[in-house]
Amino acid sequence: MINVPKGTKDVLPADAYKWQHVENVAREQAKLYNYKEIRTPVFEHTELFLRGVGDTTDVVTKEMYTFKDKGDRSITLKPEGTAGVARSFIENGMASGALPAKMYYIIPAFRYERPQAGRLREFHQFGVEVFGASGAETDAEVISLADSLLKKLGVQVRLYINSIGCPTCRKAYNEALKAYFAPHLDGLCYDCKTRYEKNPLRLLDCKEEDCKKINADAPSILDHLCPDCKAHFEKLKSYLEEAGIEYTINDRIVRGLDYYTRTVFEFVSTAIGAQGTVCGGGRYDGLIEQLGGGAVPGVGFAVGIERLLMLIEKNGADVIKEEKPVVYFVGMDDDCRKKAFSLCLSLRAGGVWAETDHMSRSVKAQFKYADKLGAKYVAVLGGNELAEEKLSVKNMATGETESVSFQEVCTYFQEE
Ligand code: ATP
Ligand code: MG
């Protein structure tokens, strides 16, 4: 038997409606906020992620699915959505179009990680990007979009915000971090020793318990923000307050990717264990330039759909309602089955969700199957009905039956 690759999962037909619900709500929410969908390839040149995600991040150093294609190009399956969107923004000259460019995506993403609950090798994200607007009101809008989506889906999370400043303030902060960590170097994990040299800010993102303990007393970036970054952060807070969006400031949040500037945020749940971050995002004013475009600011987030579904399911199995067929046609013999087949087709043509027998089953077995499907009505067709060109329609909830002619049957169910 061939199994799915480690860290991947099938979405089975019985569960697909849950995914569709989340995707529909996400699309609807994006539309209300005036974001348009962008679809970029599942794979990109590896170079894009080296430059666009950052070569000191875990994603790039350890987690990418990178391979040579038959033309000897280095290709990588996208580990996240932002770099591809940024590449497309530059390549398609969107900077000279209408700004800000507000876009969203629903994508599979690939990271070679140790699979656990809420941590997969193929997972899915709903994300948004806004390019061209630098003000904190846009950060607040992006946060509000994530917040409203999570609320619509009924999940309880807490919003943490932070500012990690700009290259100017971060320079001084990195020095302060290095000074703090220098005497603790021996106690840090192997990765953090490299982070100390290459990108001290990353030290705060380590998930090792020993490192976390040392991190607790590290200096705060919020004490090192330059006046402009400080004003930006203050404005964000005032916009969130005006909008009634509750937040907690957490100066340890630095985000896993290198391209962030100023605002960073996470929506975290305590209900699904260690992998509690369902949404992460922030501002990345240097990204487009880093990828060879102009100086175009950007801000966005990504929600992990698997983690979101775990949270939704915590609220009870039936929080998302599955739609069911309207009518199941039971044919008592072969002639009746043939008529049931064509009536079923005409109902479908009229936009009614209908089903009929495919297995030459007995009437009893057909009723049983209709019940399993959850059909609201069962329309029975026997010899008498066939002769009189009518159906005996049973409402499965009330048990009532009604006689409906072949002619009227389509309108009968369309009005349901
Ligand atoms: P974590 O700290 O949990 O590793 P991250 O900072 O690497 O998360 P991001 O790159 O910000 O995650 O991705 C955004 C969201 O995508 C996360 O908040 C999470 O919900 C989801 N996500 C990230 N990696 C995975 C994964 N391997 N499996 C499932 N979901 C994931
Ligand atoms: Mg990660």
Coordinates of N, CA, C and O and ligand atoms in Angstrom, one line a residue, residues 58-59 63 111 113 119 207 256 307, ligand 2:
D58 N 14.7 30.0 10.0 CA 14.6 28.6 10.0 C 14.0 28.1 8.7 O 14.3 27.1 8.1
V59 N 13.0 28.9 8.2 CA 12.3 28.4 6.9 C 13.3 28.2 5.8 O 13.3 27.2 5.2
E63 N 14.0 24.4 6.3 CA 12.6 23.8 6.0 C 12.2 23.8 4.5 O 11.1 23.3 4.2
R111 N 6.8 23.1 4.1 CA 8.0 23.2 4.9 C 8.4 21.9 5.5 O 7.5 21.2 6.0
E113 N 9.3 20.2 8.1 CA 9.3 20.3 9.6 C 9.0 19.0 10.2 O 8.6 18.0 9.6
R119 N 1.2 21.1 12.9 CA 2.5 21.4 12.2 C 2.7 20.3 11.1 O 3.0 19.2 11.4
K207 N 12.4 28.7 20.1 CA 11.4 28.0 20.9 C 12.0 27.0 22.0 O 11.3 26.4 22.7
G256 N 9.0 35.0 12.4 CA 10.0 34.1 11.9 C 10.7 34.5 10.6 O 11.7 33.9 10.3
R307 N -4.7 24.9 11.5 CA -4.8 25.3 12.9 C -6.1 26.0 13.1 O -6.7 25.8 14.2
Ligands
MG2 MG 7.7 27.9 11.7

